[in-house]
PDB file of C-alpha atoms and ligand atoms in Angstrom:
ATOM      1  CA  UNK A   1     -19.911 -47.515 -26.346  1.00 48.00           C
ATOM      2  CA  UNK A   2     -19.109 -44.020 -25.186  1.00 50.00           C
ATOM      3  CA  UNK A   3     -20.425 -41.204 -27.324  1.00 55.00           C
ATOM      4  CA  UNK A   4     -17.399 -39.701 -29.194  1.00 57.00           C
ATOM      5  CA  UNK A   5     -18.754 -36.226 -28.415  1.00 57.00           C
ATOM      6  CA  UNK A   6     -18.486 -37.001 -24.697  1.00 51.00           C
ATOM      7  CA  UNK A   7     -14.949 -38.225 -25.190  1.00 57.00           C
ATOM      8  CA  UNK A   8     -14.095 -35.056 -27.074  1.00 53.00           C
ATOM      9  CA  UNK A   9     -15.666 -32.862 -24.361  1.00 52.00           C
ATOM     10  CA  UNK A  10     -13.659 -34.763 -21.755  1.00 55.00           C
ATOM     11  CA  UNK A  11     -10.475 -34.340 -23.708  1.00 51.00           C
ATOM     12  CA  UNK A  12     -11.019 -30.604 -24.012  1.00 52.00           C
ATOM     13  CA  UNK A  13     -11.802 -30.396 -20.297  1.00 53.00           C
ATOM     14  CA  UNK A  14      -8.589 -32.278 -19.479  1.00 55.00           C
ATOM     15  CA  UNK A  15      -6.511 -29.936 -21.605  1.00 51.00           C
ATOM     16  CA  UNK A  16      -8.113 -26.945 -19.877  1.00 53.00           C
ATOM     17  CA  UNK A  17      -7.358 -28.470 -16.497  1.00 54.00           C
ATOM     18  CA  UNK A  18      -3.783 -29.205 -17.469  1.00 51.00           C
ATOM     19  CA  UNK A  19      -3.200 -25.655 -18.701  1.00 53.00           C
ATOM     20  CA  UNK A  20      -4.794 -24.195 -15.631  1.00 52.00           C
ATOM     21  CA  UNK A  21      -2.714 -26.384 -13.323  1.00 49.00           C
ATOM     22  CA  UNK A  22       0.380 -25.294 -15.277  1.00 51.00           C
ATOM     23  CA  UNK A  23      -0.520 -21.661 -14.818  1.00 53.00           C
ATOM     24  CA  UNK A  24      -1.020 -22.145 -11.102  1.00 46.00           C
ATOM     25  CA  UNK A  25       2.365 -23.865 -10.849  1.00 47.00           C
ATOM     26  CA  UNK A  26       4.057 -21.136 -12.846  1.00 48.00           C
ATOM     27  CA  UNK A  27       4.762 -23.252 -15.922  1.00 48.00           C
ATOM     28  CA  UNK A  28       5.028 -21.047 -18.950  1.00 47.00           C
ATOM     29  CA  UNK A  29       5.007 -23.538 -21.781  1.00 48.00           C
ATOM     30  CA  UNK A  30       5.863 -27.122 -22.580  1.00 46.00           C
ATOM     31  CA  UNK A  31       8.571 -28.239 -24.948  1.00 43.00           C
ATOM     32  CA  UNK A  32       7.903 -31.864 -25.820  1.00 41.00           C
ATOM     33  CA  UNK A  33       7.704 -33.497 -22.403  1.00 39.00           C
ATOM     34  CA  UNK A  34       9.854 -30.832 -20.780  1.00 43.00           C
ATOM     35  CA  UNK A  35       7.982 -28.388 -18.603  1.00 41.00           C
ATOM     36  CA  UNK A  36       9.329 -24.835 -18.682  1.00 43.00           C
ATOM     37  CA  UNK A  37       8.691 -22.720 -15.609  1.00 41.00           C
ATOM     38  CA  UNK A  38       8.383 -18.958 -15.849  1.00 40.00           C
ATOM     39  CA  UNK A  39      10.154 -16.730 -13.309  1.00 39.00           C
ATOM     40  CA  UNK A  40       8.373 -16.733  -9.958  1.00 37.00           C
ATOM     41  CA  UNK A  41       5.694 -14.060  -9.904  1.00 36.00           C
ATOM     42  CA  UNK A  42       2.356 -14.822  -8.356  1.00 35.00           C
ATOM     43  CA  UNK A  43      -0.681 -14.768 -10.559  1.00 33.00           C
ATOM     44  CA  UNK A  44      -2.712 -11.587 -10.163  1.00 32.00           C
ATOM     45  CA  UNK A  45      -5.963 -13.479 -10.095  1.00 31.00           C
ATOM     46  CA  UNK A  46      -7.021 -15.200  -6.968  1.00 32.00           C
ATOM     47  CA  UNK A  47      -7.246 -18.751  -8.203  1.00 32.00           C
ATOM     48  CA  UNK A  48     -10.232 -20.672  -6.928  1.00 37.00           C
ATOM     49  CA  UNK A  49      -9.466 -24.157  -5.627  1.00 37.00           C
ATOM     50  CA  UNK A  50     -10.097 -26.761  -8.244  1.00 39.00           C
ATOM     51  CA  UNK A  51     -13.543 -28.271  -7.911  1.00 42.00           C
ATOM     52  CA  UNK A  52     -14.003 -32.032  -8.104  1.00 41.00           C
ATOM     53  CA  UNK A  53     -15.916 -33.224 -11.110  1.00 41.00           C
ATOM     54  CA  UNK A  54     -19.630 -33.201 -10.443  1.00 45.00           C
ATOM     55  CA  UNK A  55     -20.568 -36.294 -12.380  1.00 41.00           C
ATOM     56  CA  UNK A  56     -18.870 -39.425 -13.617  1.00 41.00           C
ATOM     57  CA  UNK A  57     -17.565 -38.796 -17.110  1.00 43.00           C
ATOM     58  CA  UNK A  58     -19.830 -41.222 -18.942  1.00 41.00           C
ATOM     59  CA  UNK A  59     -22.936 -39.486 -17.614  1.00 42.00           C
ATOM     60  CA  UNK A  60     -21.952 -36.014 -18.674  1.00 41.00           C
ATOM     61  CA  UNK A  61     -24.389 -34.609 -21.272  1.00 39.00           C
ATOM     62  CA  UNK A  62     -22.880 -34.332 -24.736  1.00 39.00           C
ATOM     63  CA  UNK A  63     -23.558 -30.617 -25.010  1.00 41.00           C
ATOM     64  CA  UNK A  64     -21.880 -29.713 -21.744  1.00 38.00           C
ATOM     65  CA  UNK A  65     -21.806 -25.941 -21.178  1.00 37.00           C
ATOM     66  CA  UNK A  66     -18.495 -24.428 -22.158  1.00 38.00           C
ATOM     67  CA  UNK A  67     -16.123 -23.952 -19.251  1.00 39.00           C
ATOM     68  CA  UNK A  68     -15.542 -20.365 -18.439  1.00 38.00           C
ATOM     69  CA  UNK A  69     -12.105 -19.373 -19.542  1.00 39.00           C
ATOM     70  CA  UNK A  70      -9.781 -17.916 -16.899  1.00 38.00           C
ATOM     71  CA  UNK A  71      -9.288 -14.166 -17.191  1.00 38.00           C
ATOM     72  CA  UNK A  72      -6.276 -13.204 -19.294  1.00 38.00           C
ATOM     73  CA  UNK A  73      -3.221 -12.712 -17.190  1.00 37.00           C
ATOM     74  CA  UNK A  74      -1.478  -9.457 -16.502  1.00 36.00           C
ATOM     75  CA  UNK A  75       1.783  -9.042 -18.262  1.00 37.00           C
ATOM     76  CA  UNK A  76       4.380 -10.490 -15.966  1.00 38.00           C
ATOM     77  CA  UNK A  77       7.126  -8.449 -14.357  1.00 39.00           C
ATOM     78  CA  UNK A  78      10.259  -9.081 -16.385  1.00 40.00           C
ATOM     79  CA  UNK A  79      12.415 -11.076 -13.997  1.00 44.00           C
ATOM     80  CA  UNK A  80      12.486 -12.752 -10.685  1.00 44.00           C
ATOM     81  CA  UNK A  81      12.858 -10.246  -7.902  1.00 42.00           C
ATOM     82  CA  UNK A  82      16.223  -9.951  -6.233  1.00 37.00           C
ATOM     83  CA  UNK A  83      16.379 -11.709  -2.921  1.00 34.00           C
ATOM     84  CA  UNK A  84      16.147  -8.573  -0.834  1.00 33.00           C
ATOM     85  CA  UNK A  85      12.770  -7.839  -2.394  1.00 39.00           C
ATOM     86  CA  UNK A  86      11.407 -11.205  -1.466  1.00 38.00           C
ATOM     87  CA  UNK A  87      11.194 -10.443   2.197  1.00 37.00           C
ATOM     88  CA  UNK A  88       9.344  -7.679   3.935  1.00 37.00           C
ATOM     89  CA  UNK A  89      11.529  -5.079   5.472  1.00 35.00           C
ATOM     90  CA  UNK A  90       9.590  -4.556   8.692  1.00 34.00           C
ATOM     91  CA  UNK A  91      11.916  -5.706  11.515  1.00 32.00           C
ATOM     92  CA  UNK A  92      14.880  -5.179   9.245  1.00 32.00           C
ATOM     93  CA  UNK A  93      16.475  -2.752  11.610  1.00 27.00           C
ATOM     94  CA  UNK A  94      17.343  -5.550  13.991  1.00 26.00           C
ATOM     95  CA  UNK A  95      19.578  -7.420  11.615  1.00 23.00           C
ATOM     96  CA  UNK A  96      19.474  -5.255   8.543  1.00 25.00           C
ATOM     97  CA  UNK A  97      18.633  -7.714   5.896  1.00 28.00           C
ATOM     98  CA  UNK A  98      19.910 -10.832   7.603  1.00 28.00           C
ATOM     99  CA  UNK A  99      16.815 -11.554   9.645  1.00 32.00           C
ATOM    100  CA  UNK A 100      13.987 -12.914   7.540  1.00 36.00           C
ATOM    101  CA  UNK A 101      10.678 -11.748   8.925  1.00 37.00           C
ATOM    102  CA  UNK A 102       7.352 -13.230   7.942  1.00 35.00           C
ATOM    103  CA  UNK A 103       5.335 -11.185   5.455  1.00 36.00           C
ATOM    104  CA  UNK A 104       2.589  -9.269   7.161  1.00 36.00           C
ATOM    105  CA  UNK A 105       0.764  -7.963   4.103  1.00 38.00           C
ATOM    106  CA  UNK A 106       1.296  -7.729   0.441  1.00 37.00           C
ATOM    107  CA  UNK A 107       0.113  -7.787  -3.097  1.00 40.00           C
ATOM    108  CA  UNK A 108       1.123  -9.449  -6.279  1.00 40.00           C
ATOM    109  CA  UNK A 109       3.161  -7.500  -8.803  1.00 42.00           C
ATOM    110  CA  UNK A 110       4.391  -5.356  -5.970  1.00 49.00           C
ATOM    111  CA  UNK A 111       8.031  -5.371  -6.990  1.00 51.00           C
ATOM    112  CA  UNK A 112       9.035  -1.785  -7.551  1.00 51.00           C
ATOM    113  CA  UNK A 113       5.797  -0.385  -6.174  1.00 60.00           C
ATOM    114  CA  UNK A 114       6.296  -1.151  -2.535  1.00 60.00           C
ATOM    115  CA  UNK A 115       9.273  -3.402  -2.470  1.00 63.00           C
ATOM    116  CA  UNK A 116       7.778  -6.774  -1.578  1.00 58.00           C
ATOM    117  CA  UNK A 117       7.266  -9.423  -4.194  1.00 51.00           C
ATOM    118  CA  UNK A 118       5.941 -12.505  -2.498  1.00 45.00           C
ATOM    119  CA  UNK A 119       3.637 -11.586   0.359  1.00 47.00           C
ATOM    120  CA  UNK A 120       0.057 -12.784   0.555  1.00 50.00           C
ATOM    121  CA  UNK A 121      -2.474 -10.730  -1.377  1.00 68.00           C
ATOM    122  CA  UNK A 122      -4.317  -7.788   0.115  1.00 76.00           C
ATOM    123  CA  UNK A 123      -8.006  -8.723   0.084  1.00 80.00           C
ATOM    124  CA  UNK A 124     -10.023  -7.320  -2.782  1.00 81.00           C
ATOM    125  CA  UNK A 125     -12.484  -4.608  -1.786  1.00 86.00           C
ATOM    126  CA  UNK A 126     -10.425  -3.219   1.100  1.00 87.00           C
ATOM    127  CA  UNK A 127      -9.104   0.359   1.220  1.00 88.00           C
ATOM    128  CA  UNK A 128      -5.582  -1.066   1.241  1.00 85.00           C
ATOM    129  CA  UNK A 129      -6.284  -2.899  -2.007  1.00 85.00           C
ATOM    130  CA  UNK A 130      -7.691   0.245  -3.597  1.00 89.00           C
ATOM    131  CA  UNK A 131      -4.584   2.169  -2.529  1.00 90.00           C
ATOM    132  CA  UNK A 132      -2.403  -0.639  -3.819  1.00 86.00           C
ATOM    133  CA  UNK A 133      -4.110  -0.484  -7.205  1.00 86.00           C
ATOM    134  CA  UNK A 134      -3.679   3.271  -7.377  1.00 91.00           C
ATOM    135  CA  UNK A 135      -0.051   3.044  -6.365  1.00 90.00           C
ATOM    136  CA  UNK A 136       0.630   0.374  -8.918  1.00 87.00           C
ATOM    137  CA  UNK A 137      -0.937   2.535 -11.615  1.00 91.00           C
ATOM    138  CA  UNK A 138       1.451   5.355 -10.689  1.00 94.00           C
ATOM    139  CA  UNK A 139       4.385   2.927 -10.857  1.00 91.00           C
ATOM    140  CA  UNK A 140       3.312   1.781 -14.293  1.00 89.00           C
ATOM    141  CA  UNK A 141       2.952   5.355 -15.473  1.00 93.00           C
ATOM    142  CA  UNK A 142       6.463   6.138 -14.253  1.00 94.00           C
ATOM    143  CA  UNK A 143       7.783   3.103 -16.119  1.00 91.00           C
ATOM    144  CA  UNK A 144      11.457   3.094 -17.087  1.00 92.00           C
ATOM    145  CA  UNK A 145      11.490   6.841 -16.674  1.00 94.00           C
ATOM    146  CA  UNK A 146      13.609   9.046 -18.919  1.00 96.00           C
ATOM    147  CA  UNK A 147      12.070  12.364 -17.984  1.00 97.00           C
ATOM    148  CA  UNK A 148      15.330  13.867 -16.728  1.00 98.00           C
ATOM    149  CA  UNK A 149      19.062  13.316 -16.952  1.00 97.00           C
ATOM    150  CA  UNK A 150      19.215  11.161 -13.827  1.00 98.00           C
ATOM    151  CA  UNK A 151      18.125   8.215 -15.953  1.00 97.00           C
ATOM    152  CA  UNK A 152      21.524   8.161 -17.630  1.00 96.00           C
ATOM    153  CA  UNK A 153      23.484   6.878 -14.649  1.00 94.00           C
ATOM    154  CA  UNK A 154      20.901   5.124 -12.540  1.00 95.00           C
ATOM    155  CA  UNK A 155      20.570   1.403 -12.122  1.00 94.00           C
ATOM    156  CA  UNK A 156      17.160   1.396 -10.452  1.00 92.00           C
ATOM    157  CA  UNK A 157      14.087   3.547 -10.355  1.00 94.00           C
ATOM    158  CA  UNK A 158      13.606   3.594  -6.587  1.00 94.00           C
ATOM    159  CA  UNK A 159       9.886   4.105  -6.344  1.00 94.00           C
ATOM    160  CA  UNK A 160       9.267   3.493  -2.643  1.00 93.00           C
ATOM    161  CA  UNK A 161       8.390   0.760  -0.209  1.00 91.00           C
ATOM    162  CA  UNK A 162       5.972  -0.017   2.572  1.00 90.00           C
ATOM    163  CA  UNK A 163       2.274  -0.282   3.209  1.00 89.00           C
ATOM    164  CA  UNK A 164       0.278   1.010   0.219  1.00 89.00           C
ATOM    165  CA  UNK A 165      -2.313   2.475   2.551  1.00 90.00           C
ATOM    166  CA  UNK A 166       0.073   3.685   5.269  1.00 93.00           C
ATOM    167  CA  UNK A 167      -1.047   6.314   7.731  1.00 96.00           C
ATOM    168  CA  UNK A 168       2.499   7.607   7.961  1.00 97.00           C
ATOM    169  CA  UNK A 169       4.549   8.479   4.885  1.00 98.00           C
ATOM    170  CA  UNK A 170       8.245   9.282   5.207  1.00 98.00           C
ATOM    171  CA  UNK A 171       9.785  11.437   2.532  1.00 98.00           C
ATOM    172  CA  UNK A 172      13.523  11.470   1.863  1.00 98.00           C
ATOM    173  CA  UNK A 173      15.583  13.155  -0.770  1.00 98.00           C
ATOM    174  CA  UNK A 174      16.821  10.656  -3.304  1.00 98.00           C
ATOM    175  CA  UNK A 175      18.470   7.250  -3.587  1.00 97.00           C
ATOM    176  CA  UNK A 176      22.149   6.812  -2.834  1.00 96.00           C
ATOM    177  CA  UNK A 177      24.473   4.108  -4.109  1.00 96.00           C
ATOM    178  CA  UNK A 178      22.989   1.320  -1.971  1.00 95.00           C
ATOM    179  CA  UNK A 179      19.435   2.273  -2.862  1.00 95.00           C
ATOM    180  CA  UNK A 180      20.334   2.452  -6.538  1.00 95.00           C
ATOM    181  CA  UNK A 181      21.849  -1.010  -6.360  1.00 93.00           C
ATOM    182  CA  UNK A 182      19.025  -2.578  -4.367  1.00 90.00           C
ATOM    183  CA  UNK A 183      16.081  -0.684  -5.834  1.00 90.00           C
ATOM    184  CA  UNK A 184      14.709   0.228  -2.401  1.00 91.00           C
ATOM    185  CA  UNK A 185      14.801   3.458  -0.404  1.00 94.00           C
ATOM    186  CA  UNK A 186      16.939   3.929   2.686  1.00 95.00           C
ATOM    187  CA  UNK A 187      18.882   0.692   2.716  1.00 93.00           C
ATOM    188  CA  UNK A 188      22.292   2.104   3.635  1.00 92.00           C
ATOM    189  CA  UNK A 189      23.592   3.596   6.877  1.00 95.00           C
ATOM    190  CA  UNK A 190      20.995   6.386   6.778  1.00 96.00           C
ATOM    191  CA  UNK A 191      18.325   3.729   6.363  1.00 96.00           C
ATOM    192  CA  UNK A 192      19.570   1.883   9.388  1.00 95.00           C
ATOM    193  CA  UNK A 193      19.323   5.098  11.370  1.00 95.00           C
ATOM    194  CA  UNK A 194      15.825   5.693   9.990  1.00 96.00           C
ATOM    195  CA  UNK A 195      14.748   2.199  11.030  1.00 95.00           C
ATOM    196  CA  UNK A 196      15.968   2.872  14.555  1.00 94.00           C
ATOM    197  CA  UNK A 197      14.062   6.151  14.658  1.00 94.00           C
ATOM    198  CA  UNK A 198      10.913   4.400  13.476  1.00 94.00           C
ATOM    199  CA  UNK A 199      11.186   1.453  15.769  1.00 93.00           C
ATOM    200  CA  UNK A 200      12.472   3.027  18.935  1.00 94.00           C
ATOM    201  CA  UNK A 201      10.511   6.265  18.954  1.00 94.00           C
ATOM    202  CA  UNK A 202       7.383   5.463  16.980  1.00 94.00           C
ATOM    203  CA  UNK A 203       7.265   1.706  17.522  1.00 94.00           C
ATOM    204  CA  UNK A 204       6.702   1.122  13.819  1.00 93.00           C
ATOM    205  CA  UNK A 205       8.345  -1.261  11.370  1.00 90.00           C
ATOM    206  CA  UNK A 206       8.679  -0.544   7.676  1.00 89.00           C
ATOM    207  CA  UNK A 207       5.650  -2.663   6.927  1.00 85.00           C
ATOM    208  CA  UNK A 208       3.421  -0.108   8.668  1.00 89.00           C
ATOM    209  CA  UNK A 209       4.695   3.006   6.905  1.00 94.00           C
ATOM    210  CA  UNK A 210       5.514   3.999   3.342  1.00 95.00           C
ATOM    211  CA  UNK A 211       8.970   5.381   2.523  1.00 96.00           C
ATOM    212  CA  UNK A 212       9.699   7.299  -0.644  1.00 97.00           C
ATOM    213  CA  UNK A 213      11.981   9.994  -2.026  1.00 98.00           C
ATOM    214  CA  UNK A 214      11.659  13.296  -3.838  1.00 98.00           C
ATOM    215  CA  UNK A 215      13.565  11.908  -6.833  1.00 98.00           C
ATOM    216  CA  UNK A 216      13.419   8.258  -7.817  1.00 97.00           C
ATOM    217  CA  UNK A 217      16.850   8.016  -9.399  1.00 97.00           C
ATOM    218  CA  UNK A 218      20.243   8.490  -7.819  1.00 97.00           C
ATOM    219  CA  UNK A 219      21.847  11.892  -8.350  1.00 97.00           C
ATOM    220  CA  UNK A 220      25.508  11.295  -9.297  1.00 96.00           C
ATOM    221  CA  UNK A 221      27.914  11.515  -6.349  1.00 92.00           C
ATOM    222  CA  UNK A 222      24.910  11.918  -4.057  1.00 88.00           C
ATOM    223  CA  UNK A 223      24.566  15.599  -4.888  1.00 95.00           C
ATOM    224  CA  UNK A 224      21.262  17.332  -4.176  1.00 94.00           C
ATOM    225  CA  UNK A 225      18.741  16.849  -6.962  1.00 96.00           C
ATOM    226  CA  UNK A 226      18.671  19.769  -9.422  1.00 97.00           C
ATOM    227  CA  UNK A 227      15.474  21.834  -9.848  1.00 97.00           C
ATOM    228  CA  UNK A 228      14.651  20.282 -13.246  1.00 98.00           C
ATOM    229  CA  UNK A 229      15.079  16.784 -11.779  1.00 98.00           C
ATOM    230  CA  UNK A 230      12.803  17.618  -8.880  1.00 98.00           C
ATOM    231  CA  UNK A 231      10.271  19.152 -11.251  1.00 98.00           C
ATOM    232  CA  UNK A 232      10.241  15.991 -13.391  1.00 98.00           C
ATOM    233  CA  UNK A 233       9.658  13.747 -10.390  1.00 98.00           C
ATOM    234  CA  UNK A 234       7.294  15.872  -8.335  1.00 98.00           C
ATOM    235  CA  UNK A 235       4.085  14.850 -10.150  1.00 98.00           C
ATOM    236  CA  UNK A 236       4.880  11.234  -9.332  1.00 98.00           C
ATOM    237  CA  UNK A 237       5.584  12.052  -5.714  1.00 98.00           C
ATOM    238  CA  UNK A 238       2.236  13.818  -5.459  1.00 98.00           C
ATOM    239  CA  UNK A 239       0.475  10.984  -7.265  1.00 98.00           C
ATOM    240  CA  UNK A 240       1.987   8.504  -4.815  1.00 97.00           C
ATOM    241  CA  UNK A 241       0.789  10.562  -1.873  1.00 98.00           C
ATOM    242  CA  UNK A 242      -2.664  10.858  -3.395  1.00 97.00           C
ATOM    243  CA  UNK A 243      -2.719   7.087  -3.872  1.00 96.00           C
ATOM    244  CA  UNK A 244      -1.594   6.280  -0.337  1.00 95.00           C
ATOM    245  CA  UNK A 245      -3.639   8.994   1.375  1.00 96.00           C
ATOM    246  CA  UNK A 246      -1.499   9.223   4.519  1.00 97.00           C
ATOM    247  CA  UNK A 247      -2.735  10.891   7.681  1.00 96.00           C
ATOM    248  CA  UNK A 248       0.685  12.253   8.597  1.00 97.00           C
ATOM    249  CA  UNK A 249       3.871  12.946   6.620  1.00 98.00           C
ATOM    250  CA  UNK A 250       7.400  13.072   8.011  1.00 98.00           C
ATOM    251  CA  UNK A 251       9.922  14.865   5.811  1.00 98.00           C
ATOM    252  CA  UNK A 252      13.632  14.224   6.218  1.00 98.00           C
ATOM    253  CA  UNK A 253      16.029  17.049   5.433  1.00 97.00           C
ATOM    254  CA  UNK A 254      15.755  20.226   3.412  1.00 96.00           C
ATOM    255  CA  UNK A 255      15.035  19.023  -0.149  1.00 96.00           C
ATOM    256  CA  UNK A 256      12.117  16.918   1.075  1.00 98.00           C
ATOM    257  CA  UNK A 257      10.264  19.684   2.891  1.00 98.00           C
ATOM    258  CA  UNK A 258      11.099  22.266   0.225  1.00 97.00           C
ATOM    259  CA  UNK A 259       9.773  20.061  -2.556  1.00 97.00           C
ATOM    260  CA  UNK A 260       6.645  18.990  -0.765  1.00 98.00           C
ATOM    261  CA  UNK A 261       5.643  22.432   0.414  1.00 98.00           C
ATOM    262  CA  UNK A 262       7.175  24.382  -2.455  1.00 97.00           C
ATOM    263  CA  UNK A 263       9.016  26.631  -0.051  1.00 96.00           C
ATOM    264  CA  UNK A 264      12.505  28.050   0.034  1.00 95.00           C
ATOM    265  CA  UNK A 265      12.687  27.883   3.821  1.00 94.00           C
ATOM    266  CA  UNK A 266      15.353  25.554   5.125  1.00 89.00           C
ATOM    267  CA  UNK A 267      15.129  22.694   7.560  1.00 94.00           C
ATOM    268  CA  UNK A 268      16.649  24.655  10.457  1.00 94.00           C
ATOM    269  CA  UNK A 269      13.732  27.067  10.543  1.00 95.00           C
ATOM    270  CA  UNK A 270      11.037  24.498   9.805  1.00 97.00           C
ATOM    271  CA  UNK A 271      11.909  21.397  11.778  1.00 98.00           C
ATOM    272  CA  UNK A 272       9.701  20.537  14.702  1.00 97.00           C
ATOM    273  CA  UNK A 273       6.832  22.801  13.594  1.00 98.00           C
ATOM    274  CA  UNK A 274       3.720  21.344  11.984  1.00 98.00           C
ATOM    275  CA  UNK A 275       3.148  22.224   8.348  1.00 98.00           C
ATOM    276  CA  UNK A 276       0.411  21.101   5.996  1.00 98.00           C
ATOM    277  CA  UNK A 277       0.280  19.520   2.565  1.00 98.00           C
ATOM    278  CA  UNK A 278      -3.231  19.403   1.077  1.00 97.00           C
ATOM    279  CA  UNK A 279      -4.630  19.256   4.599  1.00 97.00           C
ATOM    280  CA  UNK A 280      -2.282  16.470   5.691  1.00 97.00           C
ATOM    281  CA  UNK A 281      -0.093  17.401   8.689  1.00 97.00           C
ATOM    282  CA  UNK A 282       3.597  17.461   7.826  1.00 98.00           C
ATOM    283  CA  UNK A 283       6.409  17.233  10.380  1.00 98.00           C
ATOM    284  CA  UNK A 284       9.808  18.268   9.020  1.00 98.00           C
ATOM    285  CA  UNK A 285      12.877  16.900  10.754  1.00 98.00           C
ATOM    286  CA  UNK A 286      16.543  16.287  10.065  1.00 98.00           C
ATOM    287  CA  UNK A 287      17.686  13.730   7.544  1.00 97.00           C
ATOM    288  CA  UNK A 288      19.184  10.606   9.171  1.00 97.00           C
ATOM    289  CA  UNK A 289      22.374  11.161   7.160  1.00 97.00           C
ATOM    290  CA  UNK A 290      22.664  14.525   8.891  1.00 97.00           C
ATOM    291  CA  UNK A 291      22.317  12.788  12.255  1.00 97.00           C
ATOM    292  CA  UNK A 292      25.148  10.449  11.345  1.00 97.00           C
ATOM    293  CA  UNK A 293      27.344  13.464  10.714  1.00 97.00           C
ATOM    294  CA  UNK A 294      26.006  15.502  13.609  1.00 97.00           C
ATOM    295  CA  UNK A 295      24.772  13.182  16.377  1.00 96.00           C
ATOM    296  CA  UNK A 296      24.102  16.102  18.723  1.00 97.00           C
ATOM    297  CA  UNK A 297      21.012  16.884  16.605  1.00 97.00           C
ATOM    298  CA  UNK A 298      19.465  13.521  17.504  1.00 96.00           C
ATOM    299  CA  UNK A 299      17.943  15.146  20.573  1.00 97.00           C
ATOM    300  CA  UNK A 300      15.970  17.606  18.419  1.00 97.00           C
ATOM    301  CA  UNK A 301      14.936  14.839  16.054  1.00 97.00           C
ATOM    302  CA  UNK A 302      13.734  12.822  19.012  1.00 97.00           C
ATOM    303  CA  UNK A 303      11.528  15.750  20.051  1.00 97.00           C
ATOM    304  CA  UNK A 304      10.132  16.016  16.505  1.00 98.00           C
ATOM    305  CA  UNK A 305       9.348  12.325  16.421  1.00 98.00           C
ATOM    306  CA  UNK A 306       7.668  12.431  19.809  1.00 97.00           C
ATOM    307  CA  UNK A 307       5.466  15.224  18.522  1.00 97.00           C
ATOM    308  CA  UNK A 308       4.730  13.181  15.417  1.00 97.00           C
ATOM    309  CA  UNK A 309       3.903  10.136  17.503  1.00 96.00           C
ATOM    310  CA  UNK A 310       1.326  11.920  19.601  1.00 96.00           C
ATOM    311  CA  UNK A 311      -0.411  13.211  16.447  1.00 95.00           C
ATOM    312  CA  UNK A 312      -0.187   9.817  14.782  1.00 95.00           C
ATOM    313  CA  UNK A 313      -1.619   8.075  17.830  1.00 93.00           C
ATOM    314  CA  UNK A 314      -4.323  10.696  18.181  1.00 92.00           C
ATOM    315  CA  UNK A 315      -5.382  10.084  14.562  1.00 90.00           C
ATOM    316  CA  UNK A 316      -5.472   6.348  15.179  1.00 86.00           C
ATOM    317  CA  UNK A 317      -2.538   5.517  12.931  1.00 80.00           C
ATOM    318  CA  UNK A 318      -1.865   1.971  11.754  1.00 74.00           C
ATOM    319  CA  UNK A 319      -0.054  -0.186  14.315  1.00 68.00           C
TER     320      UNK A 319
HETATM  321  N1  LIG B   1      18.788   9.199   1.504  1.00 84.41           N
HETATM  322  C1  LIG B   1      17.580   9.515   1.028  1.00 84.41           C
HETATM  323  O1  LIG B   1      17.144  10.650   1.094  1.00 84.41           O
HETATM  324  N2  LIG B   1      16.863   8.559   0.486  1.00 84.41           N
HETATM  325  C2  LIG B   1      17.279   7.311   0.403  1.00 84.41           C
HETATM  326  O2  LIG B   1      16.563   6.488  -0.107  1.00 84.41           O
HETATM  327  C3  LIG B   1      18.550   7.009   0.932  1.00 84.41           C
HETATM  328  C4  LIG B   1      19.285   7.957   1.464  1.00 84.41           C
END
């Protein structure tokens, strides 16, 4: 007859296995026989493949060592990500959201930190993972921000998107209506223009760069952000840059370069000439929205981007 202690140990082991399998499948809890799945959000832990049992059950010693309990899970992001966040945006320029590209990198819990929710994890111990952790900490700190009046009319806090360890960071001004609705930077007509600039001049998709704005919430009627709004957001912008540690920064339009460099000089006098932020080279150029209004300035922007490209290539930027 089987020792009841063995049977009990087996029972406990089975329950552990069942719960663990549920967690891996995304099942939140069970109601009677009905299994209730939680919204899709990958587990933060890298789950080891289940090991086969070492010994037949009857031979297991009664005082089997306790199974190590899985680490407690991170609090889950509140809801399933909208569809646009479930695909990487590199290659988007070609079909602008209609073409589904394969993920090229990623990280769990990335929704709102760099825009992708379901890519494969960035390996632990890599610089990209360290940057991802830092960036995520900044996103958490920002939270559902109410530090200025822009919170009253916004739908989304548009934090940024791209590679957490990008060599090139692109700084815009603030979200517009499309960005506010989608929660991602540069997803309207200006974004399409930006994607073309990136792809055609620099040969880079969005998955190789990081794109962010001076303010994270949409200024009503797309007005320029007010000084108090910029002041409230600037520490988060700087914290993002310190997390990403880019080698080169491209600023788009006047508010971006003025905020970053704390200068009153306008874009006309600064564009095309290298500046520096904490030792990182900064290239100011026109905002893509400006180019949509004034296409004749594309030629100057092209020059600025060519200059940026040679510096980026020289520094061995991510390809
Ligand atoms: N313009 C910006 O400056 N940022 C965006 O995200 C979109 C438009």
